[in-house]
């Protein structure tokens, strides 16, 4: 796989001639989603539950970007850690094929602009209209639910700790060696 801005995107298998590739527009119905086989979590499951009809294809490596670029998949949500070197070339390929890669707030994924080389969570998609709209709504709803659950857990933990704290202090003081 290779490509570049103004050149397009291509795939070459063995000694065969390179073949131009393009993202699928419009997106398939149901959406074909590629995701990490090893980094799947509650966040992704929440998104998939809300995204509507879809076909999930779990796989490893940057091949997920390549399938979006080649039009074999419509959407790749990454809700786990990656580094800039994991995504830069793959993002260039998706964009050269007509797709996009954005952060969850819809901004293009950028490089060398943070104090860390870790990427924020992102979406790679082929059909800029359908993929971003459907995935974006589902992601925002799912993340709102995840954040709400985390806040509820934190509040519950603070209530429990608040109730136990006086007893814990008494027990700790009772165990201090007397001088």
Tab-separated table of N, CA and C in Angstrom:
chain	number	residue	atom	x	y	z
A	1	UNK	N	0.850	-1.173	0.000
A	1	UNK	CA	0.000	0.000	0.000
A	1	UNK	C	0.893	1.233	0.000
A	2	UNK	N	0.538	2.216	-0.807
A	2	UNK	CA	1.244	3.492	-0.775
A	2	UNK	C	0.371	4.569	-1.387
A	3	UNK	N	0.702	5.794	-1.131
A	3	UNK	CA	-0.068	6.900	-1.679
A	3	UNK	C	0.462	8.207	-1.154
A	4	UNK	N	-0.110	9.274	-1.638
A	4	UNK	CA	0.302	10.589	-1.184
A	4	UNK	C	-0.655	11.657	-1.673
A	5	UNK	N	-0.572	12.805	-1.036
A	5	UNK	CA	-1.427	13.926	-1.393
A	5	UNK	C	-1.196	14.313	-2.850
A	6	UNK	N	-2.274	14.388	-3.604
A	6	UNK	CA	-2.194	14.749	-5.016
A	6	UNK	C	-1.804	13.597	-5.928
A	7	UNK	N	-1.421	12.454	-5.357
A	7	UNK	CA	-1.024	11.297	-6.164
A	7	UNK	C	-2.073	10.208	-6.182
A	8	UNK	N	-2.879	10.133	-5.138
A	8	UNK	CA	-3.828	9.049	-4.979
A	8	UNK	C	-3.234	7.951	-4.121
A	9	UNK	N	-3.942	6.844	-4.017
A	9	UNK	CA	-3.504	5.714	-3.208
A	9	UNK	C	-3.498	4.458	-4.069
A	10	UNK	N	-2.589	3.534	-3.748
A	10	UNK	CA	-2.393	2.346	-4.576
A	10	UNK	C	-2.100	1.137	-3.710
A	11	UNK	N	-2.395	-0.037	-4.268
A	11	UNK	CA	-2.005	-1.299	-3.657
A	11	UNK	C	-1.288	-2.095	-4.743
A	12	UNK	N	-0.272	-2.829	-4.332
A	12	UNK	CA	0.463	-3.682	-5.257
A	12	UNK	C	0.669	-5.027	-4.584
A	13	UNK	N	0.221	-6.097	-5.239
A	13	UNK	CA	0.368	-7.450	-4.712
A	13	UNK	C	1.452	-8.164	-5.511
A	14	UNK	N	2.532	-8.520	-4.834
A	14	UNK	CA	3.628	-9.231	-5.497
A	14	UNK	C	4.193	-8.420	-6.647
A	15	UNK	N	4.337	-9.063	-7.778
A	15	UNK	CA	4.915	-8.416	-8.963
A	15	UNK	C	3.851	-7.806	-9.875
A	16	UNK	N	2.594	-7.876	-9.474
A	16	UNK	CA	1.513	-7.303	-10.284
A	16	UNK	C	1.660	-5.787	-10.353
A	17	UNK	N	1.053	-5.203	-11.349
A	17	UNK	CA	1.090	-3.745	-11.487
A	17	UNK	C	0.312	-3.098	-10.341
A	18	UNK	N	0.750	-1.933	-9.880
A	18	UNK	CA	-0.006	-1.230	-8.839
A	18	UNK	C	-1.423	-0.914	-9.319
A	19	UNK	N	-2.367	-0.995	-8.387
A	19	UNK	CA	-3.766	-0.724	-8.704
A	19	UNK	C	-4.244	0.433	-7.841
A	20	UNK	N	-4.888	1.446	-8.453
A	20	UNK	CA	-5.409	2.554	-7.635
A	20	UNK	C	-6.518	2.059	-6.706
A	21	UNK	N	-6.563	2.623	-5.516
A	21	UNK	CA	-7.609	2.277	-4.560
A	21	UNK	C	-8.319	3.544	-4.101
A	22	UNK	N	-9.567	3.375	-3.685
A	22	UNK	CA	-10.395	4.491	-3.219
A	22	UNK	C	-11.270	3.997	-2.083
A	23	UNK	N	-11.605	4.893	-1.190
A	23	UNK	CA	-12.544	4.546	-0.130
A	23	UNK	C	-13.908	4.272	-0.746
A	24	UNK	N	-14.736	3.558	-0.029
A	24	UNK	CA	-16.082	3.243	-0.522
A	24	UNK	C	-17.005	4.421	-0.236
A	25	UNK	N	-17.645	4.921	-1.283
A	25	UNK	CA	-18.634	5.999	-1.142
A	25	UNK	C	-19.805	5.688	-2.057
A	26	UNK	N	-20.987	5.564	-1.544
A	26	UNK	CA	-21.360	5.701	-0.137
A	26	UNK	C	-20.939	4.471	0.657
A	27	UNK	N	-20.959	4.616	1.960
A	27	UNK	CA	-20.614	3.514	2.859
A	27	UNK	C	-21.585	2.363	2.662
A	28	UNK	N	-21.120	1.166	2.959
A	28	UNK	CA	-21.958	-0.031	2.823
A	28	UNK	C	-23.095	0.002	3.833
A	29	UNK	N	-24.155	-0.704	3.504
A	29	UNK	CA	-25.241	-0.919	4.453
A	29	UNK	C	-25.390	-2.421	4.610
A	30	UNK	N	-25.083	-2.959	5.754
A	30	UNK	CA	-24.645	-2.286	6.970
A	30	UNK	C	-23.182	-1.852	6.872
A	31	UNK	N	-22.802	-0.911	7.737
A	31	UNK	CA	-21.419	-0.448	7.785
A	31	UNK	C	-20.485	-1.612	8.066
A	32	UNK	N	-19.338	-1.614	7.405
A	32	UNK	CA	-18.288	-2.589	7.711
A	32	UNK	C	-17.276	-1.867	8.593
A	33	UNK	N	-17.131	-2.367	9.813
A	33	UNK	CA	-16.265	-1.728	10.801
A	33	UNK	C	-15.099	-2.655	11.093
A	34	UNK	N	-13.895	-2.094	11.094
A	34	UNK	CA	-12.716	-2.847	11.498
A	34	UNK	C	-12.272	-2.327	12.847
A	35	UNK	N	-11.822	-3.237	13.685
A	35	UNK	CA	-11.393	-2.841	15.018
A	35	UNK	C	-10.291	-3.742	15.512
A	36	UNK	N	-9.692	-3.317	16.576
A	36	UNK	CA	-8.574	-4.042	17.154
A	36	UNK	C	-9.030	-5.354	17.763
A	37	UNK	N	-8.287	-6.380	17.472
A	37	UNK	CA	-8.564	-7.688	18.049
A	37	UNK	C	-8.112	-7.726	19.509
A	38	UNK	N	-7.041	-6.981	19.828
A	38	UNK	CA	-6.449	-7.074	21.167
A	38	UNK	C	-6.775	-5.891	22.072
A	39	UNK	N	-7.361	-4.817	21.546
A	39	UNK	CA	-7.637	-3.630	22.366
A	39	UNK	C	-9.125	-3.296	22.407
A	40	UNK	N	-9.953	-4.293	22.290
A	40	UNK	CA	-11.390	-4.054	22.334
A	40	UNK	C	-11.803	-3.862	23.783
A	41	UNK	N	-12.658	-2.892	24.038
A	41	UNK	CA	-13.071	-2.638	25.407
A	41	UNK	C	-14.517	-2.203	25.466
A	42	UNK	N	-14.934	-1.776	26.654
A	42	UNK	CA	-16.317	-1.348	26.864
A	42	UNK	C	-16.670	-0.154	25.993
A	43	UNK	N	-15.700	0.756	25.777
A	43	UNK	CA	-15.984	1.946	24.967
A	43	UNK	C	-16.360	1.544	23.549
A	44	UNK	N	-15.566	0.658	22.939
A	44	UNK	CA	-15.863	0.224	21.575
A	44	UNK	C	-17.171	-0.550	21.539
A	45	UNK	N	-17.393	-1.414	22.514
A	45	UNK	CA	-18.648	-2.168	22.543
A	45	UNK	C	-19.845	-1.230	22.653
A	46	UNK	N	-19.696	-0.146	23.439
A	46	UNK	CA	-20.768	0.837	23.557
A	46	UNK	C	-21.050	1.533	22.240
A	47	UNK	N	-19.994	1.845	21.504
A	47	UNK	CA	-20.158	2.480	20.194
A	47	UNK	C	-20.841	1.519	19.238
A	48	UNK	N	-20.367	0.288	19.197
A	48	UNK	CA	-20.933	-0.695	18.268
A	48	UNK	C	-22.407	-0.965	18.557
A	49	UNK	N	-22.762	-0.953	19.834
A	49	UNK	CA	-24.162	-1.186	20.197
A	49	UNK	C	-25.067	-0.077	19.689
A	50	UNK	N	-24.531	1.136	19.573
A	50	UNK	CA	-25.354	2.286	19.179
A	50	UNK	C	-25.259	2.636	17.698
A	51	UNK	N	-24.307	2.070	17.005
A	51	UNK	CA	-24.054	2.523	15.646
A	51	UNK	C	-25.090	2.006	14.662
A	52	UNK	N	-25.870	1.042	15.089
A	52	UNK	CA	-26.871	0.491	14.198
A	52	UNK	C	-26.323	-0.736	13.495
A	53	UNK	N	-27.005	-1.172	12.453
A	53	UNK	CA	-26.560	-2.385	11.756
A	53	UNK	C	-25.126	-2.225	11.261
A	54	UNK	N	-24.309	-3.239	11.524
A	54	UNK	CA	-22.917	-3.203	11.090
A	54	UNK	C	-22.352	-4.617	11.067
A	55	UNK	N	-21.250	-4.755	10.366
A	55	UNK	CA	-20.477	-5.996	10.366
A	55	UNK	C	-19.122	-5.664	10.974
A	56	UNK	N	-18.742	-6.333	12.042
A	56	UNK	CA	-17.471	-6.079	12.720
A	56	UNK	C	-16.434	-7.086	12.261
A	57	UNK	N	-15.270	-6.574	11.849
A	57	UNK	CA	-14.154	-7.430	11.443
A	57	UNK	C	-12.952	-7.127	12.331
A	58	UNK	N	-12.719	-7.941	13.354
A	58	UNK	CA	-11.573	-7.699	14.228
A	58	UNK	C	-10.270	-8.122	13.549
A	59	UNK	N	-9.224	-7.318	13.716
A	59	UNK	CA	-7.912	-7.648	13.158
A	59	UNK	C	-6.851	-6.807	13.835
A	60	UNK	N	-5.615	-7.171	13.623
A	60	UNK	CA	-4.509	-6.441	14.213
A	60	UNK	C	-3.829	-5.528	13.202
A	61	UNK	N	-2.921	-4.720	13.684
A	61	UNK	CA	-2.013	-3.872	12.913
A	61	UNK	C	-2.702	-2.756	12.136
A	62	UNK	N	-1.904	-2.063	11.339
A	62	UNK	CA	-2.400	-0.938	10.541
A	62	UNK	C	-3.201	-1.387	9.326
A	63	UNK	N	-3.385	-2.685	9.187
A	63	UNK	CA	-4.192	-3.196	8.084
A	63	UNK	C	-5.600	-2.602	8.113
A	64	UNK	N	-6.075	-2.237	9.292
A	64	UNK	CA	-7.420	-1.650	9.408
A	64	UNK	C	-7.522	-0.372	8.576
A	65	UNK	N	-6.518	0.491	8.651
A	65	UNK	CA	-6.489	1.702	7.826
A	65	UNK	C	-6.496	1.336	6.342
A	66	UNK	N	-5.701	0.329	5.986
A	66	UNK	CA	-5.580	-0.070	4.578
A	66	UNK	C	-6.918	-0.545	4.028
A	67	UNK	N	-7.683	-1.289	4.839
A	67	UNK	CA	-8.985	-1.764	4.370
A	67	UNK	C	-9.965	-0.614	4.179
A	68	UNK	N	-9.871	0.409	5.020
A	68	UNK	CA	-10.707	1.602	4.824
A	68	UNK	C	-10.283	2.289	3.524
A	69	UNK	N	-8.985	2.447	3.319
A	69	UNK	CA	-8.480	3.118	2.109
A	69	UNK	C	-8.871	2.356	0.850
A	70	UNK	N	-8.873	1.043	0.915
A	70	UNK	CA	-9.169	0.215	-0.256
A	70	UNK	C	-10.663	0.037	-0.506
A	71	UNK	N	-11.488	0.536	0.430
A	71	UNK	CA	-12.930	0.412	0.254
A	71	UNK	C	-13.479	-0.915	0.719
A	72	UNK	N	-12.704	-1.696	1.431
A	72	UNK	CA	-13.163	-2.981	1.967
A	72	UNK	C	-13.826	-2.818	3.337
A	73	UNK	N	-13.590	-1.680	3.979
A	73	UNK	CA	-14.207	-1.362	5.264
A	73	UNK	C	-14.600	0.112	5.227
A	74	UNK	N	-15.554	0.484	6.070
A	74	UNK	CA	-16.065	1.857	6.072
A	74	UNK	C	-15.564	2.695	7.237
A	75	UNK	N	-15.213	2.038	8.337
A	75	UNK	CA	-15.021	2.786	9.567
A	75	UNK	C	-14.073	2.036	10.489
A	76	UNK	N	-13.133	2.771	11.096
A	76	UNK	CA	-12.204	2.218	12.083
A	76	UNK	C	-12.144	3.162	13.272
A	77	UNK	N	-12.852	2.838	14.360
A	77	UNK	CA	-12.750	3.656	15.568
A	77	UNK	C	-11.607	3.143	16.436
A	78	UNK	N	-10.702	4.010	16.835
A	78	UNK	CA	-9.609	3.603	17.726
A	78	UNK	C	-9.780	4.328	19.049
A	79	UNK	N	-10.141	3.574	20.079
A	79	UNK	CA	-10.438	4.134	21.384
A	79	UNK	C	-9.438	3.635	22.417
A	80	UNK	N	-8.244	3.348	21.954
A	80	UNK	CA	-7.172	2.892	22.828
A	80	UNK	C	-5.882	3.565	22.417
A	81	UNK	N	-4.806	3.296	23.147
A	81	UNK	CA	-3.548	4.011	22.897
A	81	UNK	C	-2.868	3.612	21.590
A	82	UNK	N	-2.379	4.617	20.883
A	82	UNK	CA	-1.496	4.444	19.733
A	82	UNK	C	-0.479	5.581	19.791
A	83	UNK	N	0.604	5.410	19.082
A	83	UNK	CA	1.614	6.460	18.993
A	83	UNK	C	1.604	7.046	17.595
A	84	UNK	N	2.188	8.224	17.467
A	84	UNK	CA	2.198	8.899	16.167
A	84	UNK	C	2.819	8.032	15.080
A	85	UNK	N	3.870	7.281	15.407
A	85	UNK	CA	4.518	6.460	14.395
A	85	UNK	C	3.652	5.280	13.973
A	86	UNK	N	2.631	4.943	14.758
A	86	UNK	CA	1.710	3.869	14.386
A	86	UNK	C	0.715	4.308	13.319
A	87	UNK	N	0.454	5.606	13.229
A	87	UNK	CA	-0.681	6.066	12.428
A	87	UNK	C	-0.349	7.010	11.274
A	88	UNK	N	0.807	7.660	11.282
A	88	UNK	CA	1.070	8.733	10.315
A	88	UNK	C	0.984	8.251	8.866
A	89	UNK	N	1.690	7.198	8.512
A	89	UNK	CA	1.673	6.716	7.128
A	89	UNK	C	0.291	6.193	6.750
A	90	UNK	N	-0.343	5.488	7.695
A	90	UNK	CA	-1.671	4.931	7.422
A	90	UNK	C	-2.698	6.035	7.217
A	91	UNK	N	-2.595	7.118	7.987
A	91	UNK	CA	-3.496	8.252	7.805
A	91	UNK	C	-3.288	8.879	6.433
A	92	UNK	N	-2.042	9.020	6.017
A	92	UNK	CA	-1.755	9.583	4.689
A	92	UNK	C	-2.389	8.719	3.600
A	93	UNK	N	-2.350	7.408	3.767
A	93	UNK	CA	-2.949	6.506	2.784
A	93	UNK	C	-4.463	6.682	2.729
A	94	UNK	N	-5.118	6.702	3.888
A	94	UNK	CA	-6.584	6.866	3.922
A	94	UNK	C	-6.978	8.190	3.274
A	95	UNK	N	-6.267	9.251	3.594
A	95	UNK	CA	-6.599	10.558	3.026
A	95	UNK	C	-6.326	10.611	1.524
A	96	UNK	N	-5.247	9.966	1.056
A	96	UNK	CA	-4.953	9.925	-0.381
A	96	UNK	C	-6.021	9.140	-1.135
A	97	UNK	N	-6.673	8.197	-0.436
A	97	UNK	CA	-7.735	7.390	-1.050
A	97	UNK	C	-9.104	8.064	-0.948
A	98	UNK	N	-9.160	9.252	-0.323
A	98	UNK	CA	-10.414	9.999	-0.252
A	98	UNK	C	-11.117	9.966	1.086
A	99	UNK	N	-10.545	9.299	2.072
A	99	UNK	CA	-11.168	9.199	3.390
A	99	UNK	C	-10.637	10.236	4.357
A	100	UNK	N	-10.887	10.016	5.623
A	100	UNK	CA	-10.438	10.955	6.640
A	100	UNK	C	-10.089	10.252	7.938
A	101	UNK	N	-9.279	10.936	8.743
A	101	UNK	CA	-8.931	10.469	10.081
A	101	UNK	C	-9.056	11.676	10.992
A	102	UNK	N	-9.944	11.583	11.983
A	102	UNK	CA	-10.181	12.715	12.875
A	102	UNK	C	-10.149	12.273	14.331
A	103	UNK	N	-9.952	13.242	15.199
A	103	UNK	CA	-10.117	12.993	16.622
A	103	UNK	C	-11.619	12.859	16.883
A	104	UNK	N	-11.982	12.496	18.088
A	104	UNK	CA	-13.401	12.292	18.393
A	104	UNK	C	-14.214	13.573	18.301
A	105	UNK	N	-13.553	14.724	18.390
A	105	UNK	CA	-14.287	15.987	18.254
A	105	UNK	C	-14.339	16.475	16.812
A	106	UNK	N	-13.919	15.637	15.867
A	106	UNK	CA	-14.043	15.958	14.447
A	106	UNK	C	-12.878	16.733	13.859
A	107	UNK	N	-11.837	16.985	14.634
A	107	UNK	CA	-10.670	17.708	14.131
A	107	UNK	C	-9.701	16.712	13.495
A	108	UNK	N	-8.994	17.113	12.425
A	108	UNK	CA	-8.023	16.193	11.809
A	108	UNK	C	-6.971	15.746	12.832
A	109	UNK	N	-6.586	14.485	12.766
A	109	UNK	CA	-5.522	13.981	13.632
A	109	UNK	C	-4.223	14.647	13.187
A	110	UNK	N	-3.551	15.319	14.095
A	110	UNK	CA	-2.339	16.094	13.801
A	110	UNK	C	-1.132	15.477	14.492
A	111	UNK	N	0.043	15.868	14.040
A	111	UNK	CA	1.284	15.303	14.542
A	111	UNK	C	2.234	16.399	15.024
A	112	UNK	N	3.072	16.023	15.991
A	112	UNK	CA	4.097	16.917	16.542
A	112	UNK	C	3.511	18.204	17.106
A	113	UNK	N	2.316	18.125	17.680
A	113	UNK	CA	1.681	19.314	18.249
A	113	UNK	C	1.406	19.183	19.738
A	114	UNK	N	1.770	18.047	20.329
A	114	UNK	CA	1.512	17.821	21.750
A	114	UNK	C	2.830	17.520	22.462
A	115	UNK	N	2.791	17.510	23.778
A	115	UNK	CA	3.977	17.187	24.569
A	115	UNK	C	4.231	15.687	24.616
A	116	UNK	N	3.392	14.923	23.976
A	116	UNK	CA	3.504	13.466	23.977
A	116	UNK	C	3.402	12.956	22.543
A	117	UNK	N	3.933	11.784	22.305
A	117	UNK	CA	3.800	11.160	20.991
A	117	UNK	C	2.589	10.239	20.918
A	118	UNK	N	1.823	10.177	22.017
A	118	UNK	CA	0.606	9.375	22.022
A	118	UNK	C	-0.514	10.125	21.312
A	119	UNK	N	-1.266	9.409	20.504
A	119	UNK	CA	-2.412	9.996	19.813
A	119	UNK	C	-3.625	10.046	20.730
A	120	UNK	N	-4.499	11.019	20.489
A	120	UNK	CA	-5.820	10.935	21.130
A	120	UNK	C	-6.626	9.841	20.431
A	121	UNK	N	-7.754	9.457	20.991
A	121	UNK	CA	-8.625	8.504	20.311
A	121	UNK	C	-9.041	9.110	18.977
A	122	UNK	N	-9.271	8.251	17.971
A	122	UNK	CA	-9.570	8.782	16.643
A	122	UNK	C	-10.519	7.875	15.875
A	123	UNK	N	-11.000	8.404	14.758
A	123	UNK	CA	-11.865	7.685	13.825
A	123	UNK	C	-11.236	7.746	12.443
A	124	UNK	N	-11.160	6.629	11.764
A	124	UNK	CA	-10.770	6.602	10.353
A	124	UNK	C	-12.008	6.146	9.587
A	125	UNK	N	-12.329	6.842	8.499
A	125	UNK	CA	-13.548	6.515	7.776
A	125	UNK	C	-13.365	6.790	6.293
A	126	UNK	N	-14.152	6.080	5.500
A	126	UNK	CA	-14.105	6.270	4.061
A	126	UNK	C	-15.067	7.339	3.610
A	127	UNK	N	-16.339	7.066	3.686
A	127	UNK	CA	-17.365	8.019	3.246
A	127	UNK	C	-17.451	9.126	4.286
A	128	UNK	N	-16.969	10.297	3.942
A	128	UNK	CA	-16.899	11.412	4.891
A	128	UNK	C	-18.275	11.831	5.399
A	129	UNK	N	-19.312	11.614	4.623
A	129	UNK	CA	-20.657	12.010	5.078
A	129	UNK	C	-21.245	10.946	5.991
A	130	UNK	N	-21.419	9.748	5.486
A	130	UNK	CA	-22.083	8.698	6.253
A	130	UNK	C	-21.231	8.229	7.424
A	131	UNK	N	-19.970	7.915	7.176
A	131	UNK	CA	-19.108	7.370	8.216
A	131	UNK	C	-18.974	8.293	9.395
A	132	UNK	N	-18.657	9.569	9.143
A	132	UNK	CA	-18.443	10.499	10.249
A	132	UNK	C	-19.748	10.776	10.982
A	133	UNK	N	-20.836	10.953	10.228
A	133	UNK	CA	-22.107	11.304	10.860
A	133	UNK	C	-22.599	10.152	11.741
A	134	UNK	N	-22.677	8.941	11.175
A	134	UNK	CA	-23.186	7.807	11.949
A	134	UNK	C	-22.276	7.491	13.113
A	135	UNK	N	-20.986	7.407	12.847
A	135	UNK	CA	-20.038	7.050	13.893
A	135	UNK	C	-19.952	8.145	14.940
A	136	UNK	N	-19.942	9.379	14.503
A	136	UNK	CA	-19.812	10.491	15.440
A	136	UNK	C	-20.955	10.531	16.436
A	137	UNK	N	-22.176	10.379	15.964
A	137	UNK	CA	-23.323	10.380	16.880
A	137	UNK	C	-23.219	9.230	17.868
A	138	UNK	N	-22.901	8.048	17.364
A	138	UNK	CA	-22.807	6.881	18.237
A	138	UNK	C	-21.687	7.048	19.253
A	139	UNK	N	-20.546	7.569	18.805
A	139	UNK	CA	-19.421	7.760	19.723
A	139	UNK	C	-19.763	8.753	20.813
A	140	UNK	N	-20.365	9.857	20.442
A	140	UNK	CA	-20.684	10.859	21.449
A	140	UNK	C	-21.684	10.322	22.471
A	141	UNK	N	-22.689	9.581	22.012
A	141	UNK	CA	-23.651	8.986	22.941
A	141	UNK	C	-22.964	7.962	23.837
A	142	UNK	N	-22.139	7.104	23.237
A	142	UNK	CA	-21.462	6.066	24.026
A	142	UNK	C	-20.507	6.686	25.031
A	143	UNK	N	-19.748	7.692	24.612
A	143	UNK	CA	-18.819	8.315	25.542
A	143	UNK	C	-19.547	9.053	26.650
A	144	UNK	N	-20.656	9.665	26.321
A	144	UNK	CA	-21.440	10.338	27.368
A	144	UNK	C	-21.879	9.318	28.408
A	145	UNK	N	-22.294	8.143	27.956
A	145	UNK	CA	-22.700	7.087	28.889
A	145	UNK	C	-21.525	6.596	29.723
A	146	UNK	N	-20.364	6.401	29.077
A	146	UNK	CA	-19.178	5.928	29.803
A	146	UNK	C	-18.772	6.944	30.859
A	147	UNK	N	-18.733	8.212	30.477
A	147	UNK	CA	-18.367	9.264	31.432
A	147	UNK	C	-19.375	9.313	32.572
A	148	UNK	N	-20.662	9.205	32.242
A	148	UNK	CA	-21.700	9.218	33.266
A	148	UNK	C	-21.498	8.061	34.245
A	149	UNK	N	-21.219	6.861	33.728
A	149	UNK	CA	-20.976	5.699	34.595
A	149	UNK	C	-19.743	5.922	35.472
A	150	UNK	N	-18.686	6.480	34.893
A	150	UNK	CA	-17.468	6.724	35.675
A	150	UNK	C	-17.727	7.738	36.782
A	151	UNK	N	-18.487	8.780	36.465
A	151	UNK	CA	-18.806	9.774	37.492
A	151	UNK	C	-19.641	9.153	38.599
A	152	UNK	N	-20.623	8.319	38.223
A	152	UNK	CA	-21.445	7.670	39.239
A	152	UNK	C	-20.593	6.758	40.125
A	153	UNK	N	-19.659	6.010	39.520
A	153	UNK	CA	-18.772	5.151	40.312
A	153	UNK	C	-17.917	5.981	41.258
A	154	UNK	N	-17.382	7.097	40.752
A	154	UNK	CA	-16.535	7.956	41.579
A	154	UNK	C	-17.333	8.530	42.742
A	155	UNK	N	-18.562	8.990	42.456
A	155	UNK	CA	-19.400	9.534	43.537
A	155	UNK	C	-19.704	8.462	44.569
A	156	UNK	N	-19.997	7.253	44.118
A	156	UNK	CA	-20.278	6.156	45.035
A	156	UNK	C	-19.030	5.854	45.872
A	157	UNK	N	-17.866	5.803	45.221
A	157	UNK	CA	-16.625	5.534	45.953
A	157	UNK	C	-16.359	6.620	46.978
A	158	UNK	N	-16.596	7.883	46.617
A	158	UNK	CA	-16.374	8.983	47.560
A	158	UNK	C	-17.333	8.892	48.744
A	159	UNK	N	-18.581	8.474	48.493
A	159	UNK	CA	-19.535	8.319	49.598
A	159	UNK	C	-19.081	7.211	50.533
A	160	UNK	N	-18.636	6.081	49.960
A	160	UNK	CA	-18.206	4.954	50.788
A	160	UNK	C	-16.972	5.339	51.590
A	161	UNK	N	-15.998	5.962	50.935
A	161	UNK	CA	-14.784	6.390	51.633
A	161	UNK	C	-15.144	7.418	52.694
A	162	UNK	N	-16.038	8.344	52.377
A	162	UNK	CA	-16.457	9.354	53.341
A	162	UNK	C	-17.068	8.731	54.585
A	163	UNK	N	-17.846	7.667	54.401
A	163	UNK	CA	-18.456	6.990	55.547
A	163	UNK	C	-17.437	6.170	56.329
A	164	UNK	N	-16.468	5.587	55.639
A	164	UNK	CA	-15.490	4.728	56.289
A	164	UNK	C	-14.312	5.499	56.877
A	165	UNK	N	-14.055	6.683	56.368
A	165	UNK	CA	-12.849	7.420	56.750
A	165	UNK	C	-12.690	7.582	58.258
A	166	UNK	N	-13.716	8.007	59.023
A	166	UNK	CA	-13.525	8.139	60.481
A	166	UNK	C	-13.130	6.810	61.127
A	167	UNK	N	-13.752	5.706	60.704
A	167	UNK	CA	-13.419	4.392	61.268
A	167	UNK	C	-11.994	3.981	60.902
A	168	UNK	N	-11.575	4.255	59.657
A	168	UNK	CA	-10.224	3.901	59.231
A	168	UNK	C	-9.189	4.670	60.036
A	169	UNK	N	-9.451	5.943	60.297
A	169	UNK	CA	-8.517	6.745	61.095
A	169	UNK	C	-8.382	6.178	62.502
A	170	UNK	N	-9.510	5.823	63.102
A	170	UNK	CA	-9.491	5.277	64.461
A	170	UNK	C	-8.704	3.973	64.475
A	171	UNK	N	-8.950	3.092	63.485
A	171	UNK	CA	-8.236	1.824	63.449
A	171	UNK	C	-6.750	2.050	63.236
A	172	UNK	N	-6.388	2.992	62.364
A	172	UNK	CA	-4.978	3.277	62.092
A	172	UNK	C	-4.299	3.817	63.330
A	173	UNK	N	-4.953	4.733	64.036
A	173	UNK	CA	-4.363	5.312	65.252
A	173	UNK	C	-4.237	4.218	66.316
A	174	UNK	N	-5.225	3.360	66.411
A	174	UNK	CA	-5.193	2.280	67.389
A	174	UNK	C	-4.043	1.325	67.145
A	175	UNK	N	-3.517	1.244	65.947
A	175	UNK	CA	-2.433	0.322	65.619
A	175	UNK	C	-1.056	0.972	65.724
A	176	UNK	N	-1.025	2.282	65.958
A	176	UNK	CA	0.268	2.947	66.056
A	176	UNK	C	0.989	2.483	67.316
A	177	UNK	N	2.291	2.198	67.202
A	177	UNK	CA	3.022	1.795	68.404
A	177	UNK	C	3.122	2.965	69.369
A	178	UNK	N	2.936	2.706	70.621
A	178	UNK	CA	3.049	3.758	71.635
A	178	UNK	C	4.515	3.961	71.982
A	179	UNK	N	4.923	5.212	72.084
A	179	UNK	CA	6.328	5.501	72.370
A	179	UNK	C	6.575	5.479	73.854
